[in-house]
Tab-separated table of C-alpha atoms in Angstrom:
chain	number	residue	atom	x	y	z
A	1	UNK	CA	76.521	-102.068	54.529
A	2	UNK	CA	77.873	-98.298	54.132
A	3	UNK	CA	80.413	-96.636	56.324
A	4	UNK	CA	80.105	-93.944	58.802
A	5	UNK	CA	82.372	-91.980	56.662
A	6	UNK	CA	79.986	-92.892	53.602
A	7	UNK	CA	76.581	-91.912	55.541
A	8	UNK	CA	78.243	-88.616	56.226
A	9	UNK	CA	78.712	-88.177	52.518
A	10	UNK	CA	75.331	-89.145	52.068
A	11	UNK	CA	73.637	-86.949	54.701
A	12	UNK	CA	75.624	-84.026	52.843
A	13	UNK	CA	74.758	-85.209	49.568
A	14	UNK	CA	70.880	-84.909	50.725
A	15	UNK	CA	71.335	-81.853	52.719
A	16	UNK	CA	72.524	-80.262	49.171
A	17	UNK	CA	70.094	-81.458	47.181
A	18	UNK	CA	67.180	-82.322	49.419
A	19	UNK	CA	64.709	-82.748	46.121
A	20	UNK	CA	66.216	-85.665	45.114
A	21	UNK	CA	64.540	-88.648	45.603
A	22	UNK	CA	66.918	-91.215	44.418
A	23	UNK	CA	69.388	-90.252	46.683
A	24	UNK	CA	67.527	-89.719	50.235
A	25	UNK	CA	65.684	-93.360	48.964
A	26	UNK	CA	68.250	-94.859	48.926
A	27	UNK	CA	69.951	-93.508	51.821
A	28	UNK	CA	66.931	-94.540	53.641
A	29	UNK	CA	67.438	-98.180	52.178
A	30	UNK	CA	70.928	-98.009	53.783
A	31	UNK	CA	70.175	-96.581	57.094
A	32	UNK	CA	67.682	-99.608	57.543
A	33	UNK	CA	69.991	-102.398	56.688
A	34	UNK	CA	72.364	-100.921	59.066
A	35	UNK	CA	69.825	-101.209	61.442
A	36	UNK	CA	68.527	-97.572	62.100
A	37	UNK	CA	65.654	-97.694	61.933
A	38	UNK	CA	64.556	-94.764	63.692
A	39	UNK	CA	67.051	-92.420	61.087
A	40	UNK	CA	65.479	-94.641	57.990
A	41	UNK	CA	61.823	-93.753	59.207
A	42	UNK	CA	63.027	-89.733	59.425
A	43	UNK	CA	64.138	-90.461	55.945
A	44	UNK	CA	61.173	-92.605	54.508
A	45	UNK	CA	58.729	-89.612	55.502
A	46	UNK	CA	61.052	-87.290	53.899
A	47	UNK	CA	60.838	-88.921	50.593
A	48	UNK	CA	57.218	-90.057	50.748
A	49	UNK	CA	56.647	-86.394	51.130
A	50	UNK	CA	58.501	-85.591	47.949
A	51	UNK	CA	56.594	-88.654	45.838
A	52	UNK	CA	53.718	-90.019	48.170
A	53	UNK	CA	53.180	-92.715	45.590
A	54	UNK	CA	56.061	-94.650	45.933
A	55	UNK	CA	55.447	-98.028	47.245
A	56	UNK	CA	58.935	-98.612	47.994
A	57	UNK	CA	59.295	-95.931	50.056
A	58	UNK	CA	55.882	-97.352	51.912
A	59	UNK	CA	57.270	-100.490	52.265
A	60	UNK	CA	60.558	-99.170	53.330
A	61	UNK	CA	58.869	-97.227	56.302
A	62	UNK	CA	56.796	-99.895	57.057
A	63	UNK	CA	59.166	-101.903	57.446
A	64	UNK	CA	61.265	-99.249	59.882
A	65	UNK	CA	57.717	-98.955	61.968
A	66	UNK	CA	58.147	-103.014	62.125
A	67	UNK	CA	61.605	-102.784	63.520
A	68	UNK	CA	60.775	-100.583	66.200
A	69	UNK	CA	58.065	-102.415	67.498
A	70	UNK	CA	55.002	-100.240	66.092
A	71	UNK	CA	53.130	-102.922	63.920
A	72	UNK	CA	50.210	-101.170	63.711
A	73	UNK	CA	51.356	-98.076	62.662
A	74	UNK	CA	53.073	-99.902	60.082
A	75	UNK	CA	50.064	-102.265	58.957
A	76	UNK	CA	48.353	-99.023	58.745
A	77	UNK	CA	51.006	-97.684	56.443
A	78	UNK	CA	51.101	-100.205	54.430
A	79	UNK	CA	47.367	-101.509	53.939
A	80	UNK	CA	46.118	-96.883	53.329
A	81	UNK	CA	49.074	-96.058	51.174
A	82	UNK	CA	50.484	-96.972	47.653
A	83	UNK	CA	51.524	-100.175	48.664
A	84	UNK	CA	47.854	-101.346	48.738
A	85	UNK	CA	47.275	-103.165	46.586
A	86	UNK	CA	50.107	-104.961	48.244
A	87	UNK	CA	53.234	-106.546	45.953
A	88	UNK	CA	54.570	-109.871	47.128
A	89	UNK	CA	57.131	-107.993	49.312
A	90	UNK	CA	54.810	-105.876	50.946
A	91	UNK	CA	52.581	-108.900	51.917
A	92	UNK	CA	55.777	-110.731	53.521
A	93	UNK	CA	56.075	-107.748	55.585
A	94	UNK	CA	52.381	-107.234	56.299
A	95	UNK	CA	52.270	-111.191	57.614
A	96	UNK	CA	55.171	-110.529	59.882
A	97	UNK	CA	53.656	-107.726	61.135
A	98	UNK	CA	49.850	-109.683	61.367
A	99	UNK	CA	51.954	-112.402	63.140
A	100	UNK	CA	53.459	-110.271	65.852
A	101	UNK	CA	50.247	-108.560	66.928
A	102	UNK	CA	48.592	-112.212	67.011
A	103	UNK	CA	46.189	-112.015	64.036
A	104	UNK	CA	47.214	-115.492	62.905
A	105	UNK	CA	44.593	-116.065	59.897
A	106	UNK	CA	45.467	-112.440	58.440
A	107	UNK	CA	49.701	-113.761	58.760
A	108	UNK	CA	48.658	-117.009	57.116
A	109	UNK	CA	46.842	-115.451	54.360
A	110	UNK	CA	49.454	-113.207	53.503
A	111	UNK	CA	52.279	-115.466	53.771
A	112	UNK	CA	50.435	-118.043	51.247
A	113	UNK	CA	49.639	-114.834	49.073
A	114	UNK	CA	53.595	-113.547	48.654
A	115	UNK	CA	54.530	-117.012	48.405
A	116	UNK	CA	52.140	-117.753	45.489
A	117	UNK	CA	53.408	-114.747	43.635
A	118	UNK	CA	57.174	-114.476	44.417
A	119	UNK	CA	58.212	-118.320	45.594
A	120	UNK	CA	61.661	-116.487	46.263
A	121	UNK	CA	60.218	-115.010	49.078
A	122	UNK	CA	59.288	-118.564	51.037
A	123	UNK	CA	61.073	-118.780	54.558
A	124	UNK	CA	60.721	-122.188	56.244
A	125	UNK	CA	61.399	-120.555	59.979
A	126	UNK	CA	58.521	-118.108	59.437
A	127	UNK	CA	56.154	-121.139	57.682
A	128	UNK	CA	56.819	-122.627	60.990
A	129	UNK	CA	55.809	-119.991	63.416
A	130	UNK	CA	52.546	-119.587	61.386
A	131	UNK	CA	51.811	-123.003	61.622
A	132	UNK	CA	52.165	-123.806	57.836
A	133	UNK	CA	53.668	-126.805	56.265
A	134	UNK	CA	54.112	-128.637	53.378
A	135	UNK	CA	53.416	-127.060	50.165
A	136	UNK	CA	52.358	-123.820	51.943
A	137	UNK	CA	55.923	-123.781	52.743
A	138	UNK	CA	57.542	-125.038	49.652
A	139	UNK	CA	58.602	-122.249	47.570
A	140	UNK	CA	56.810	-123.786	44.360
A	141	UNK	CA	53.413	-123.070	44.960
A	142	UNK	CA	51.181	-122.801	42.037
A	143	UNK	CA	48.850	-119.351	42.624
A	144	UNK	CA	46.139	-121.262	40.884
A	145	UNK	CA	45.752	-124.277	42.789
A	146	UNK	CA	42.887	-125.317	44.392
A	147	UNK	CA	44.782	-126.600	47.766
A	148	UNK	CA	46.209	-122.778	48.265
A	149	UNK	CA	42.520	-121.444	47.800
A	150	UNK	CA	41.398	-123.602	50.376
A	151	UNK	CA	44.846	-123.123	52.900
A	152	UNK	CA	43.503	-118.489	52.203
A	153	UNK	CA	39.660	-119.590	52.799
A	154	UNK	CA	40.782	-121.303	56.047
A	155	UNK	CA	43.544	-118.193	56.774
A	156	UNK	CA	40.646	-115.639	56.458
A	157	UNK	CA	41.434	-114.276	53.276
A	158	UNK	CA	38.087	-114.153	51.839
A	159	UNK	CA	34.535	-114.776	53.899
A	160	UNK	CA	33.935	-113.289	57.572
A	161	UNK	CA	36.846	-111.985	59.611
A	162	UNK	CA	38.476	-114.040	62.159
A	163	UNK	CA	36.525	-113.360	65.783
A	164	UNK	CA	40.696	-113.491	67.219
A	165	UNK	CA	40.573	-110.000	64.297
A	166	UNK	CA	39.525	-107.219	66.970
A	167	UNK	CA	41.679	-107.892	69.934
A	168	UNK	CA	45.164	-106.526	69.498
A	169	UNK	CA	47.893	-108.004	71.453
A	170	UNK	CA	50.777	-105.789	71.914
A	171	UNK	CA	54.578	-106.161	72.438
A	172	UNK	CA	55.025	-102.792	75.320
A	173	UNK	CA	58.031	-101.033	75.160
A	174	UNK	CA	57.282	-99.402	78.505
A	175	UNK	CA	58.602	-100.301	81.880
A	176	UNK	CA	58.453	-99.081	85.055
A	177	UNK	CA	61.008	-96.644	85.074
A	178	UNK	CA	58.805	-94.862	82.802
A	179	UNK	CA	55.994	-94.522	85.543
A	180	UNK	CA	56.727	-91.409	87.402
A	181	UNK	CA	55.299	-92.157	91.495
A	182	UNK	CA	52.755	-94.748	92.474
A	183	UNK	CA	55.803	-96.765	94.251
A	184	UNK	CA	53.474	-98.533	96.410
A	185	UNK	CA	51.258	-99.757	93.496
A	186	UNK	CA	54.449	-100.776	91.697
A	187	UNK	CA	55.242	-102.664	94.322
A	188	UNK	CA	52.033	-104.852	94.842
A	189	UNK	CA	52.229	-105.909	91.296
A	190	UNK	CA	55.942	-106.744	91.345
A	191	UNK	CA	54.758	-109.396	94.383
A	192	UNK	CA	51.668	-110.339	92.852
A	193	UNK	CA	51.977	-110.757	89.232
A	194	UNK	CA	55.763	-109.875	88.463
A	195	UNK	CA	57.738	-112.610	90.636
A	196	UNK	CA	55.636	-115.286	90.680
A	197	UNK	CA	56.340	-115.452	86.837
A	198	UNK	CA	59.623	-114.163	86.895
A	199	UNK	CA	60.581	-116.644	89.803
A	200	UNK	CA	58.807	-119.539	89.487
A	201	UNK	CA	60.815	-122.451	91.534
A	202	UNK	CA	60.570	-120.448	94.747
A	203	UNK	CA	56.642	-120.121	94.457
A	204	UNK	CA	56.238	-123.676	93.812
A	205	UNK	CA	58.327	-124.892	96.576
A	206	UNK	CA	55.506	-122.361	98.426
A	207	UNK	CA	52.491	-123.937	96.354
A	208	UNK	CA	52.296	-120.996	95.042
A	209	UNK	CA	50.948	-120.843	91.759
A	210	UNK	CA	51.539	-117.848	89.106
A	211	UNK	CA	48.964	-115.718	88.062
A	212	UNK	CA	46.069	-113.530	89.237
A	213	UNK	CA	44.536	-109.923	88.762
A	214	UNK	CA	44.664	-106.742	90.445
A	215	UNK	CA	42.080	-103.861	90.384
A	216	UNK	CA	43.210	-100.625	89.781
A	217	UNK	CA	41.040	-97.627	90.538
A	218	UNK	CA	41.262	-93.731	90.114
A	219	UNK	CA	40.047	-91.169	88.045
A	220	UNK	CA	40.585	-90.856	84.140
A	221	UNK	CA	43.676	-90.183	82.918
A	222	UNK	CA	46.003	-91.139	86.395
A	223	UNK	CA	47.935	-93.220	84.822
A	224	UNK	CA	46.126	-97.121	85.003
A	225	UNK	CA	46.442	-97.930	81.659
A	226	UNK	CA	49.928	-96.741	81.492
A	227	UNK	CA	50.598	-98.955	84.532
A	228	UNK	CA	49.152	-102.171	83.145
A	229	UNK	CA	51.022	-101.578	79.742
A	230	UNK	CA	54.514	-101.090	81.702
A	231	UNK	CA	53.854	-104.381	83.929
A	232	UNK	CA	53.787	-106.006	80.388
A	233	UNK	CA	56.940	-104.454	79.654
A	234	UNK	CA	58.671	-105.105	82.984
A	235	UNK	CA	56.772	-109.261	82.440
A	236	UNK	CA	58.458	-109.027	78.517
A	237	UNK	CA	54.509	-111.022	77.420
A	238	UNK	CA	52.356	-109.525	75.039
A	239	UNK	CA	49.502	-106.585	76.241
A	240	UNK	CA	45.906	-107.038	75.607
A	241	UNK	CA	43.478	-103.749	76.404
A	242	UNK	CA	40.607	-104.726	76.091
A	243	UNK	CA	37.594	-102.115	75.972
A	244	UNK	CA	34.191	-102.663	76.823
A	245	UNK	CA	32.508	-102.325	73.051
A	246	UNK	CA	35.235	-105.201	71.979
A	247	UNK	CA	32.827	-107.570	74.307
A	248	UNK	CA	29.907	-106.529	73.946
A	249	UNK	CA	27.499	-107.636	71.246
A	250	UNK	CA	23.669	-107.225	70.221
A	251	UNK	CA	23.532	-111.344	69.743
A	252	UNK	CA	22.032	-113.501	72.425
A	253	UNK	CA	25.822	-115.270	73.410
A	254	UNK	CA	27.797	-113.680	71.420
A	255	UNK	CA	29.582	-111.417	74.373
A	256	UNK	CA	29.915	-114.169	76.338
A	257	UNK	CA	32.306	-115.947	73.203
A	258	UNK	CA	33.965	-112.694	72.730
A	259	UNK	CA	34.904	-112.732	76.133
A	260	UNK	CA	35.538	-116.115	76.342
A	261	UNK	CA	38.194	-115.299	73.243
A	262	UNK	CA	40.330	-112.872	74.944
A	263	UNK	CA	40.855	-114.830	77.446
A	264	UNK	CA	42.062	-117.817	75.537
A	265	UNK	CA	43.827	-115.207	73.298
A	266	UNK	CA	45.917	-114.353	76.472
A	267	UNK	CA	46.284	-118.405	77.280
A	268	UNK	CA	47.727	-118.962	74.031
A	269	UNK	CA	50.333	-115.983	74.259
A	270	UNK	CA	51.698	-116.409	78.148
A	271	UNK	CA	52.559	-114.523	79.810
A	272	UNK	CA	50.465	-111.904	79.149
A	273	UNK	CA	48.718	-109.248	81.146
A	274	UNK	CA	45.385	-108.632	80.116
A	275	UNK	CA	43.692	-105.411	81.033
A	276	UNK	CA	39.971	-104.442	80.785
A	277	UNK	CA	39.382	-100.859	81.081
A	278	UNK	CA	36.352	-99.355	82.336
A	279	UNK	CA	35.797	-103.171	83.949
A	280	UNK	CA	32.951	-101.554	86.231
A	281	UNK	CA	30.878	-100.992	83.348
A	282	UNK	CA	30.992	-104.707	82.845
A	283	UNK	CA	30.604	-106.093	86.208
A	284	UNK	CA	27.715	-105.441	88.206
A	285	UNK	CA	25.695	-107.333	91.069
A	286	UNK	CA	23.932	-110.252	89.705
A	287	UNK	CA	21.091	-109.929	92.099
A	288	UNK	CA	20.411	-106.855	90.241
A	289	UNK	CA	20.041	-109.066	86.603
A	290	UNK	CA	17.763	-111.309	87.760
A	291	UNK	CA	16.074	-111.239	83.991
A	292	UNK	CA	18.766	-109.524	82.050
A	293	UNK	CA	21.659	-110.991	79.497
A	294	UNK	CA	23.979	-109.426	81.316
A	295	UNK	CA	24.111	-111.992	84.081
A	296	UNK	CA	25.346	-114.489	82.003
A	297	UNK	CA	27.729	-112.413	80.961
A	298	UNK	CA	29.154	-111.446	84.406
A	299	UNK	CA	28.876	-115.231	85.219
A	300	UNK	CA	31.029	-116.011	82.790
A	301	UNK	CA	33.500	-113.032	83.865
A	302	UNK	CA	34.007	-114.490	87.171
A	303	UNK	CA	34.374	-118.585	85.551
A	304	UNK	CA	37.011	-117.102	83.222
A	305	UNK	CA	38.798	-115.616	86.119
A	306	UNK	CA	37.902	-118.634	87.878
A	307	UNK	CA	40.234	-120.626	85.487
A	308	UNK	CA	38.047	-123.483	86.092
A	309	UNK	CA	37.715	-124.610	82.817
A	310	UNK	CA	41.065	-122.939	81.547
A	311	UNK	CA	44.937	-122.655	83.079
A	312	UNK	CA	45.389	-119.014	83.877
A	313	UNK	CA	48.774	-119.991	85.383
């Protein structure tokens, strides 16, 4: 850990000689395991800038994105710059991040894949969390064997992507305080979706039961999306936006299991708020689809809403 008096030398010492890499690296390093991340990102960049090849400089401001919450912005910086092809480390960090957006095979497959090549690197606590035991959390796994193959098959390593692969759940840093107006709106969801989950003993002794939607309306760009992404904040569950061409497929049934997905996605991860945008184009009046796909689809809207088959609570 260094000193404040010792990052003020070192913030001098880069300010002098702002070429050299070495130095601002590693006061970058330091920054992050004194847990600034926001200063170690300003510094990352800086030095990425002077040597865009260095992959620990990648991994470092991955790792800062990570820290802050921005886990796709730092899967992105990992998986486009010179830490692709990805050492041991940088896989570790790329399965944390896979893990906290929900993409569960993509966190298993990297977890086996750093463990394989650097046993050091095992860590029983996140093993658990992905769901791993045994000798995928042993530290002395042999890279060769056939039972790790099958445990990255199964992961999603190789073959066809996971269908859980194209929603992304979020963790929103945004509350309400950072919605400017709409009091009223603000309001209804506190009572309708905030305090039945934040206060769940007096609802029951109501029959109450949490959970439910709300349809939000305006023009584009008047803040809905904004709103739905700060009632995850103010809830503290993960956000899933969900647009229109993430249901919708050309197969006979296959938008009807995508939608199916996200809503299970959300089960698994409560409390969540899930948020469809542009949910007109998807709804319609089912007299009007007598003879068209598109009335199973909005039939199976309304039973996943429903929660007949599944627990919205």
């Amino acid at each position: 850990m260094v000193a404040g008096d010792a990052f003020d030398a070192l913030f001098e010492a880069v300010r002098v000689s702002p070429d050299n890499l070495p130095l601002r690296r590693h006061l970058a390093e330091s920054l992050l395991a004194a847990n600034r991340p926001g200063d170690a990102e300003r510094e990352y960049r800086a030095a990425l800038r002077l040597a865009p090849d260095d992959e620990r400089c990648a991994v470092g401001l991955a790792d800062a994105c990570f820290r802050q919450g921005r886990h796709h912005e730092g899967l992105v910086v990992l998986e486009s710059g010179p830490a692709a092809p990805a050492s041991p480390p940088a896989r570790l960090l790329a399965a944390r991040m896979h893990l906290a957006t929900g993409a569960l095979p993509q966190a298993r497959a990297g977890y086996l894949e750093a463990v394989a090549a650097q046993p050091e690197l095992a860590d029983g606590a996140l093993a658990g969390r992905l769901g791993l035991g045994g000798e995928a959390a042993d530290a002395g796994i042999d890279p060769d064997s056939a039972a790790l193959h099958e445990e990255l098959r199964m992961a999603g390593a190789w073959g066809a992507p996971s269908p859980e692969a194209g929603f992304l759940v979020e963790r929103s840093s945004v509350t309400f305080a950072d919605v400017g107006g709409m009091e009223a709106v603000k309001e209804d969801i506190r009572i309708k979706i905030l305090a039945p989950l934040q206060h769940p003993e007096l609802f029951e002794a109501f029959g109450k039961a949490a959970g439910g939607g709300i349809l939000m309306y305006g023009p584009p760009g008047c803040g809905k999306t904004h709103l739905a992404r700060a009632t995850a904040g103010e809830l503290g569950g993960p956000f899933l936006a969900v647009g229109l061409h993430e249901i919708l497929d050309m197969w006979i049934g296959q938008s009807e299991r995508n939608l199916h997905e996200v809503f299970e996605r959300a089960r698994r991860n409560r409390p969540s708020v899930l948020f469809f945008d542009e949910v007109d184009a998807l709804g319609a009046s089912r007299a009007d689809m007598q003879a068209s796909g598109g009335r199973h689809l909005i039939n199976q809207f309304l039973s996943e809403l429903d929660g007949v088959e599944g627990d919205n609570e």
